[in-house]
Every structure is written in structure tokens, then in C-alpha cells.
Amino acid sequence: KAGVTQTPRYLIKTRGQQVTLSCSPISGHRSVSWYQQTPGQGLQFLFEYFSETQRNKGNFPGRFSGRQFSNSRSEMNVSTLELGDSALYLCASSWPGVAENQETQYFGPGTRLLVL
Amino acid sequence: GEDVEQSLFLSVREGDSSVINCTYTDSSSTYLYWYKQEPGAGLQLLTYIFSNMDMKQDQRLTVLLNKKDKHLSLRIADTQTGDSAIYFCAETTFGGYSTLTFGKGTMLLVSP
């Protein structure tokens, strides 16, 4: 099976712009989660989608949003970019996972966003 | 809230065993994971352990779980230079909608 894919891999934006990141989960997986990784804060959970519904959301401002399509592909959007949004954005897919652990998450390579 | 703590750095020589430690606070944690991240890459799932287990072995990897002390460790036998990376401990709760809480990561440096 192909792994989780994320596009684009690298992105440079300026403050105030908006950005859309895309994630294609492992074939058959229905849950997609997004995480932000920064040197200062580490890995932080953004949100999780399952069957096109957001089931869980982390502690991020409303500028961060996402959606999931009927084919389980997901996008996340960040509006009015700030310098502090520079990070590696990781997507993970799961469910169903291995029989004994349906929620095992498999990560993509990430999208590295630089905000100037 | 949940918290996961790890030591930040570990240096070993090639061929030695490495032990990376992790503590967590959420007593309802169901699954505990170890992920590996190489420079410029995403997270690679190494192994996981269910909270009702004490130990899990997978080739060179051994995971030990002390649920009473909320302590998790990852032992890498015969450590190789290719094992140099950042290792993340993470926990989740069953039915927690696939939300992982991560530690800050332990940088493992393996010297020849």
C-alpha cells in the first residue's frame, strides 16, 4: 500500500497570506489527523477528521481550519499567516489500523511552511 | 492535562544498547507509541504497546512498560549509526479520536 502523501512538501508565504495543505491517507483509512511541529512547542495536535466530520480539535486559533472529502483526502487551511505559523505540518491517517489497534497512526513526510 | 516527558539527548557507541526513557501522566492512556524522525522527514512508527502489557519485543527493539510508575522505555539492541534520529514517545486513549500526545523527543546520536 502507498503511504500517506502530503503536498506540497515545501511552501514559502508572507505574513497575511493564506495557505492550503493537502493530505492523502493510506488507501482504506478513514481518519486523518493534523499536527504542527515547531522547535519550541514540539508536536501539537491540530484536528482530526473521520468520515468528513471533525471529531476533535486542538488548542489552535480559528485561523486554522480543515476539511475532509468523501474519499478521505483532507486539506488544512491557515488564513492570515503569522511568522509563528512557520512549522512542519504533519498529517497522519488511521482507522482501520492493524486488527489489535485500530487507531495506529501513520504519518506522511510533512509540509514545511516558512512564513516571511 | 496529559503530559509526556522524555530526556532530550542520548549518545552511544555503535554496537552498544540504547535505552530511551519516557514518563506520562494520563492514567487512562491505552496505547503508548514510539516514533522515529530522521532529519527532514516525517514520523516513522517503530512500535507500540497496549497498556495491559509489560513488555513487547520486535527484532532489535524492546519496549518495557511500568504502568504503576507510568514509565515507558525503548531499548535498541546493537545500535547502528543509522539509528541516529529523534525518538518520540506518544500516548493515546482508546476512543480518543486518534489524538496523540507527544513528548519533546530524545535525540539519539550513535558514534562509530
Short mmCIF file of N, CA, C and O in Angstrom, two decimals, chain B residues 1-101:
data_model
loop_
_atom_site.label_atom_id
_atom_site.label_comp_id
_atom_site.label_asym_id
_atom_site.label_seq_id
_atom_site.Cartn_x
_atom_site.Cartn_y
_atom_site.Cartn_z
N GLY B 1 -3.94 18.37 32.42
CA GLY B 1 -3.96 17.70 31.12
C GLY B 1 -2.86 16.67 31.02
O GLY B 1 -2.03 16.52 31.91
N GLU B 2 -2.88 15.96 29.92
CA GLU B 2 -1.88 14.91 29.74
C GLU B 2 -0.51 15.54 29.51
O GLU B 2 -0.37 16.61 28.94
N ASP B 3 0.52 14.84 29.95
CA ASP B 3 1.88 15.29 29.75
C ASP B 3 2.76 14.08 29.52
O ASP B 3 2.58 13.04 30.15
N VAL B 4 3.71 14.22 28.60
CA VAL B 4 4.67 13.17 28.30
C VAL B 4 6.06 13.79 28.36
O VAL B 4 6.32 14.80 27.70
N GLU B 5 6.93 13.18 29.16
CA GLU B 5 8.28 13.73 29.35
C GLU B 5 9.33 12.74 28.86
O GLU B 5 9.21 11.53 29.08
N GLN B 6 10.36 13.28 28.23
CA GLN B 6 11.48 12.48 27.77
C GLN B 6 12.77 13.24 28.04
O GLN B 6 12.78 14.47 28.02
N SER B 7 13.85 12.49 28.21
CA SER B 7 15.16 13.13 28.26
C SER B 7 15.48 13.60 26.85
O SER B 7 15.02 13.02 25.86
N LEU B 8 16.28 14.66 26.75
CA LEU B 8 16.46 15.31 25.45
C LEU B 8 17.53 14.69 24.56
O LEU B 8 17.47 14.81 23.34
N PHE B 9 18.51 14.07 25.18
CA PHE B 9 19.67 13.66 24.38
C PHE B 9 20.27 12.38 24.94
O PHE B 9 20.33 12.18 26.16
N LEU B 10 20.73 11.51 24.01
CA LEU B 10 21.42 10.28 24.40
C LEU B 10 22.51 10.02 23.37
O LEU B 10 22.25 10.06 22.16
N SER B 11 23.71 9.72 23.85
CA SER B 11 24.83 9.43 22.96
C SER B 11 25.36 8.04 23.30
O SER B 11 25.63 7.75 24.46
N VAL B 12 25.51 7.20 22.28
CA VAL B 12 26.03 5.84 22.48
C VAL B 12 27.02 5.52 21.38
O VAL B 12 27.08 6.21 20.35
N ARG B 13 27.77 4.44 21.58
CA ARG B 13 28.69 3.97 20.56
C ARG B 13 28.03 2.85 19.77
O ARG B 13 27.19 2.10 20.28
N GLU B 14 28.40 2.77 18.52
CA GLU B 14 27.87 1.72 17.64
C GLU B 14 28.10 0.35 18.28
O GLU B 14 29.18 0.06 18.80
N GLY B 15 27.05 -0.48 18.25
CA GLY B 15 27.16 -1.82 18.84
C GLY B 15 26.63 -1.90 20.25
O GLY B 15 26.28 -2.99 20.72
N ASP B 16 26.59 -0.76 20.94
CA ASP B 16 26.04 -0.74 22.30
C ASP B 16 24.52 -0.80 22.25
O ASP B 16 23.90 -0.64 21.19
N SER B 17 23.91 -1.00 23.42
CA SER B 17 22.45 -0.88 23.53
C SER B 17 22.09 0.55 23.91
O SER B 17 22.83 1.20 24.66
N SER B 18 20.97 1.01 23.41
CA SER B 18 20.46 2.34 23.76
C SER B 18 19.16 2.15 24.53
O SER B 18 18.35 1.29 24.18
N VAL B 19 18.97 2.95 25.55
CA VAL B 19 17.71 2.92 26.29
C VAL B 19 17.17 4.34 26.36
O VAL B 19 17.81 5.23 26.93
N ILE B 20 16.01 4.55 25.79
CA ILE B 20 15.35 5.85 25.80
C ILE B 20 14.15 5.75 26.73
O ILE B 20 13.33 4.82 26.60
N ASN B 21 14.05 6.71 27.65
CA ASN B 21 13.01 6.67 28.67
C ASN B 21 11.93 7.72 28.46
O ASN B 21 12.19 8.78 27.88
N CYS B 22 10.77 7.43 28.99
CA CYS B 22 9.62 8.31 28.83
C CYS B 22 8.71 8.13 30.04
O CYS B 22 8.53 7.01 30.53
N THR B 23 8.16 9.23 30.53
CA THR B 23 7.13 9.14 31.58
C THR B 23 5.89 9.88 31.10
O THR B 23 5.98 10.84 30.33
N TYR B 24 4.73 9.41 31.54
CA TYR B 24 3.48 10.03 31.13
C TYR B 24 2.61 10.18 32.36
O TYR B 24 2.82 9.54 33.39
N THR B 25 1.62 11.05 32.24
CA THR B 25 0.81 11.34 33.43
C THR B 25 -0.62 10.81 33.33
O THR B 25 -1.28 10.61 34.34
N ASP B 26 -1.10 10.56 32.10
CA ASP B 26 -2.50 10.20 31.94
C ASP B 26 -2.72 8.73 32.28
O ASP B 26 -2.30 7.85 31.53
N SER B 27 -3.38 8.47 33.37
CA SER B 27 -3.57 7.09 33.81
C SER B 27 -4.54 6.33 32.90
O SER B 27 -4.62 5.11 32.96
N SER B 28 -5.27 7.06 32.06
CA SER B 28 -6.20 6.37 31.16
C SER B 28 -5.57 6.07 29.81
O SER B 28 -6.25 5.62 28.89
N SER B 29 -4.26 6.32 29.70
CA SER B 29 -3.57 6.02 28.44
C SER B 29 -3.77 4.56 28.09
O SER B 29 -3.58 3.68 28.92
N THR B 30 -4.11 4.32 26.85
CA THR B 30 -4.40 2.96 26.42
C THR B 30 -3.26 2.38 25.60
O THR B 30 -2.87 1.24 25.78
N TYR B 31 -2.78 3.18 24.65
CA TYR B 31 -1.67 2.75 23.81
C TYR B 31 -0.52 3.74 23.95
O TYR B 31 -0.73 4.95 24.02
N LEU B 32 0.68 3.19 23.98
CA LEU B 32 1.88 4.02 24.04
C LEU B 32 2.76 3.67 22.87
O LEU B 32 2.95 2.49 22.56
N TYR B 33 3.27 4.70 22.20
CA TYR B 33 3.94 4.52 20.93
C TYR B 33 5.37 5.05 20.99
O TYR B 33 5.68 5.96 21.74
N TRP B 34 6.17 4.50 20.09
CA TRP B 34 7.48 5.06 19.81
C TRP B 34 7.55 5.35 18.31
O TRP B 34 7.30 4.47 17.49
N TYR B 35 7.88 6.61 18.00
CA TYR B 35 8.08 7.03 16.63
C TYR B 35 9.53 7.52 16.46
O TYR B 35 10.13 8.02 17.40
N LYS B 36 10.03 7.39 15.24
CA LYS B 36 11.38 7.84 14.91
C LYS B 36 11.28 8.91 13.84
O LYS B 36 10.50 8.78 12.89
N GLN B 37 12.07 9.97 13.99
CA GLN B 37 12.09 11.03 12.98
C GLN B 37 13.53 11.31 12.57
O GLN B 37 14.36 11.71 13.40
N GLU B 38 13.82 11.12 11.31
CA GLU B 38 15.12 11.46 10.76
C GLU B 38 15.06 12.89 10.21
O GLU B 38 13.96 13.39 9.94
N PRO B 39 16.22 13.52 10.05
CA PRO B 39 16.22 14.92 9.61
C PRO B 39 15.41 15.14 8.34
O PRO B 39 15.58 14.42 7.35
N GLY B 40 14.54 16.14 8.38
CA GLY B 40 13.77 16.50 7.21
C GLY B 40 12.66 15.53 6.84
O GLY B 40 12.04 15.67 5.79
N ALA B 41 12.38 14.57 7.70
CA ALA B 41 11.39 13.55 7.38
C ALA B 41 10.20 13.60 8.34
O ALA B 41 10.22 14.32 9.34
N GLY B 42 9.18 12.82 8.01
CA GLY B 42 8.02 12.69 8.89
C GLY B 42 8.32 11.69 10.00
O GLY B 42 9.47 11.34 10.26
N LEU B 43 7.28 11.22 10.65
CA LEU B 43 7.42 10.28 11.77
C LEU B 43 7.22 8.86 11.28
O LEU B 43 6.24 8.55 10.61
N GLN B 44 8.16 8.00 11.66
CA GLN B 44 8.07 6.59 11.31
C GLN B 44 7.65 5.81 12.55
O GLN B 44 8.32 5.88 13.59
N LEU B 45 6.55 5.08 12.45
CA LEU B 45 6.11 4.25 13.58
C LEU B 45 7.09 3.11 13.79
O LEU B 45 7.39 2.35 12.87
N LEU B 46 7.63 3.02 15.02
CA LEU B 46 8.54 1.92 15.33
C LEU B 46 7.81 0.76 15.97
O LEU B 46 7.93 -0.38 15.56
N THR B 47 7.06 1.08 17.02
CA THR B 47 6.35 0.04 17.75
C THR B 47 5.36 0.70 18.70
O THR B 47 5.39 1.91 18.90
N TYR B 48 4.49 -0.11 19.27
CA TYR B 48 3.57 0.39 20.28
C TYR B 48 3.30 -0.72 21.27
O TYR B 48 3.58 -1.89 21.02
N ILE B 49 2.76 -0.34 22.41
CA ILE B 49 2.43 -1.33 23.43
C ILE B 49 1.07 -0.96 24.03
O ILE B 49 0.76 0.22 24.22
N PHE B 50 0.28 -1.97 24.27
CA PHE B 50 -1.02 -1.78 24.89
C PHE B 50 -0.81 -1.68 26.40
O PHE B 50 0.10 -2.32 26.94
N SER B 51 -1.62 -0.92 27.07
CA SER B 51 -1.37 -0.61 28.48
C SER B 51 -1.49 -1.81 29.41
O SER B 51 -1.05 -1.74 30.56
N ASN B 52 -2.05 -2.92 28.93
CA ASN B 52 -2.15 -4.09 29.81
C ASN B 52 -0.97 -5.05 29.61
O ASN B 52 -0.96 -6.16 30.13
N MET B 53 0.03 -4.60 28.84
CA MET B 53 1.23 -5.39 28.62
C MET B 53 2.40 -4.81 29.41
O MET B 53 2.42 -3.62 29.71
N ASP B 54 3.36 -5.66 29.74
CA ASP B 54 4.57 -5.20 30.43
C ASP B 54 5.74 -5.04 29.47
O ASP B 54 6.62 -4.22 29.71
N MET B 55 5.75 -5.84 28.44
CA MET B 55 6.89 -5.87 27.55
C MET B 55 6.45 -6.27 26.15
O MET B 55 5.51 -7.05 25.97
N LYS B 56 7.15 -5.72 25.18
CA LYS B 56 6.94 -6.13 23.80
C LYS B 56 8.27 -6.11 23.10
O LYS B 56 9.04 -5.14 23.23
N GLN B 57 8.56 -7.18 22.36
CA GLN B 57 9.83 -7.25 21.64
C GLN B 57 9.56 -7.34 20.15
O GLN B 57 8.67 -8.06 19.70
N ASP B 58 10.34 -6.60 19.39
CA ASP B 58 10.20 -6.58 17.94
C ASP B 58 11.58 -6.44 17.36
O ASP B 58 12.12 -5.33 17.24
N GLN B 59 12.21 -7.56 16.99
CA GLN B 59 13.56 -7.60 16.45
C GLN B 59 14.52 -6.91 17.42
O GLN B 59 14.69 -7.37 18.54
N ARG B 60 15.18 -5.82 17.03
CA ARG B 60 16.15 -5.18 17.92
C ARG B 60 15.51 -4.28 18.97
O ARG B 60 16.19 -3.74 19.83
N LEU B 61 14.19 -4.12 18.89
CA LEU B 61 13.50 -3.19 19.78
C LEU B 61 12.80 -3.93 20.91
O LEU B 61 12.12 -4.93 20.67
N THR B 62 12.97 -3.42 22.13
CA THR B 62 12.25 -3.95 23.29
C THR B 62 11.59 -2.78 24.00
O THR B 62 12.27 -1.80 24.35
N VAL B 63 10.29 -2.88 24.20
CA VAL B 63 9.56 -1.85 24.93
C VAL B 63 9.18 -2.42 26.29
O VAL B 63 8.66 -3.52 26.39
N LEU B 64 9.49 -1.64 27.33
CA LEU B 64 9.08 -2.01 28.68
C LEU B 64 8.11 -0.98 29.21
O LEU B 64 8.34 0.24 29.06
N LEU B 65 7.04 -1.43 29.84
CA LEU B 65 6.05 -0.54 30.41
C LEU B 65 5.84 -0.84 31.88
O LEU B 65 5.53 -1.98 32.25
N ASN B 66 6.04 0.17 32.70
CA ASN B 66 5.73 0.08 34.12
C ASN B 66 4.51 0.98 34.35
O ASN B 66 4.65 2.20 34.49
N LYS B 67 3.34 0.37 34.36
CA LYS B 67 2.12 1.16 34.41
C LYS B 67 1.96 1.84 35.77
O LYS B 67 1.42 2.94 35.85
N LYS B 68 2.44 1.19 36.81
CA LYS B 68 2.31 1.77 38.16
C LYS B 68 3.07 3.10 38.23
O LYS B 68 2.57 4.09 38.76
N ASP B 69 4.29 3.12 37.66
CA ASP B 69 5.10 4.34 37.68
C ASP B 69 4.88 5.19 36.45
O ASP B 69 5.51 6.25 36.31
N LYS B 70 4.04 4.75 35.53
CA LYS B 70 3.79 5.46 34.27
C LYS B 70 5.11 5.73 33.56
O LYS B 70 5.42 6.85 33.14
N HIS B 71 5.90 4.69 33.41
CA HIS B 71 7.22 4.79 32.81
C HIS B 71 7.32 3.82 31.64
O HIS B 71 6.98 2.64 31.75
N LEU B 72 7.79 4.34 30.53
CA LEU B 72 7.94 3.57 29.29
C LEU B 72 9.39 3.69 28.84
O LEU B 72 9.99 4.76 28.96
N SER B 73 9.95 2.60 28.35
CA SER B 73 11.31 2.68 27.81
C SER B 73 11.39 1.92 26.49
O SER B 73 10.63 0.98 26.24
N LEU B 74 12.32 2.38 25.68
CA LEU B 74 12.61 1.74 24.40
C LEU B 74 14.08 1.35 24.41
O LEU B 74 14.94 2.22 24.56
N ARG B 75 14.35 0.05 24.28
CA ARG B 75 15.72 -0.41 24.20
C ARG B 75 16.00 -0.83 22.77
O ARG B 75 15.25 -1.59 22.16
N ILE B 76 17.10 -0.30 22.23
CA ILE B 76 17.56 -0.67 20.89
C ILE B 76 18.83 -1.46 21.06
O ILE B 76 19.84 -0.94 21.56
N ALA B 77 18.79 -2.72 20.68
CA ALA B 77 19.98 -3.57 20.80
C ALA B 77 20.89 -3.35 19.59
O ALA B 77 20.42 -3.00 18.50
N ASP B 78 22.21 -3.52 19.83
CA ASP B 78 23.18 -3.41 18.74
C ASP B 78 22.94 -2.14 17.91
O ASP B 78 22.69 -2.19 16.70
N THR B 79 22.98 -1.01 18.58
CA THR B 79 22.66 0.26 17.94
C THR B 79 23.62 0.56 16.79
O THR B 79 24.83 0.38 16.91
N GLN B 80 23.06 1.01 15.67
CA GLN B 80 23.82 1.31 14.47
C GLN B 80 23.79 2.82 14.20
O GLN B 80 22.91 3.53 14.68
N THR B 81 24.74 3.29 13.38
CA THR B 81 24.76 4.72 13.07
C THR B 81 23.46 5.15 12.38
O THR B 81 23.02 6.29 12.53
N GLY B 82 22.84 4.25 11.66
CA GLY B 82 21.56 4.56 11.02
C GLY B 82 20.41 4.74 11.99
O GLY B 82 19.33 5.18 11.60
N ASP B 83 20.65 4.42 13.26
CA ASP B 83 19.62 4.63 14.28
C ASP B 83 19.65 6.06 14.81
O ASP B 83 18.76 6.45 15.58
N SER B 84 20.66 6.82 14.43
CA SER B 84 20.73 8.23 14.86
C SER B 84 19.51 8.98 14.34
O SER B 84 19.24 9.00 13.13
N ALA B 85 18.75 9.55 15.24
CA ALA B 85 17.48 10.21 14.89
C ALA B 85 16.88 10.77 16.17
O ALA B 85 17.46 10.65 17.26
N ILE B 86 15.70 11.37 16.03
CA ILE B 86 14.94 11.79 17.21
C ILE B 86 13.83 10.77 17.45
O ILE B 86 13.12 10.39 16.50
N TYR B 87 13.70 10.33 18.68
CA TYR B 87 12.70 9.33 19.04
C TYR B 87 11.63 9.98 19.91
O TYR B 87 11.93 10.61 20.93
N PHE B 88 10.39 9.79 19.49
CA PHE B 88 9.26 10.38 20.21
C PHE B 88 8.44 9.29 20.88
O PHE B 88 8.08 8.29 20.26
N CYS B 89 8.12 9.56 22.11
CA CYS B 89 7.17 8.76 22.86
C CYS B 89 5.81 9.45 22.73
O CYS B 89 5.74 10.69 22.73
N ALA B 90 4.74 8.68 22.58
CA ALA B 90 3.41 9.27 22.46
C ALA B 90 2.38 8.36 23.11
O ALA B 90 2.57 7.14 23.19
N GLU B 91 1.30 8.96 23.56
CA GLU B 91 0.25 8.16 24.18
C GLU B 91 -1.11 8.58 23.62
O GLU B 91 -1.29 9.70 23.14
N THR B 92 -2.03 7.66 23.69
CA THR B 92 -3.39 7.96 23.30
C THR B 92 -4.34 7.13 24.16
O THR B 92 -3.93 6.14 24.75
N THR B 93 -5.55 7.57 24.20
CA THR B 93 -6.57 6.88 24.96
C THR B 93 -7.55 6.25 24.00
O THR B 93 -7.94 6.89 23.02
N PHE B 94 -7.95 5.02 24.26
CA PHE B 94 -8.90 4.35 23.39
C PHE B 94 -10.17 5.19 23.29
O PHE B 94 -10.70 5.66 24.29
N GLY B 95 -10.60 5.39 22.07
CA GLY B 95 -11.77 6.23 21.87
C GLY B 95 -11.43 7.70 21.92
O GLY B 95 -12.33 8.54 21.98
N GLY B 96 -10.14 8.00 21.92
CA GLY B 96 -9.72 9.40 21.98
C GLY B 96 -9.62 10.05 20.63
O GLY B 96 -8.90 11.03 20.47
N TYR B 97 -10.31 9.46 19.68
CA TYR B 97 -10.38 10.01 18.33
C TYR B 97 -8.99 10.26 17.76
O TYR B 97 -8.71 11.31 17.19
N SER B 98 -8.15 9.27 17.93
CA SER B 98 -6.84 9.27 17.29
C SER B 98 -6.01 10.49 17.64
O SER B 98 -5.29 11.00 16.80
N THR B 99 -6.11 10.98 18.84
CA THR B 99 -5.30 12.13 19.25
C THR B 99 -4.09 11.63 20.01
O THR B 99 -4.21 11.01 21.06
N LEU B 100 -2.91 11.90 19.46
CA LEU B 100 -1.67 11.51 20.13
C LEU B 100 -1.12 12.69 20.91
O LEU B 100 -1.10 13.82 20.41
N THR B 101 -0.65 12.42 22.11
CA THR B 101 0.09 13.41 22.89
C THR B 101 1.55 12.97 22.90
O THR B 101 1.86 11.85 23.33
#
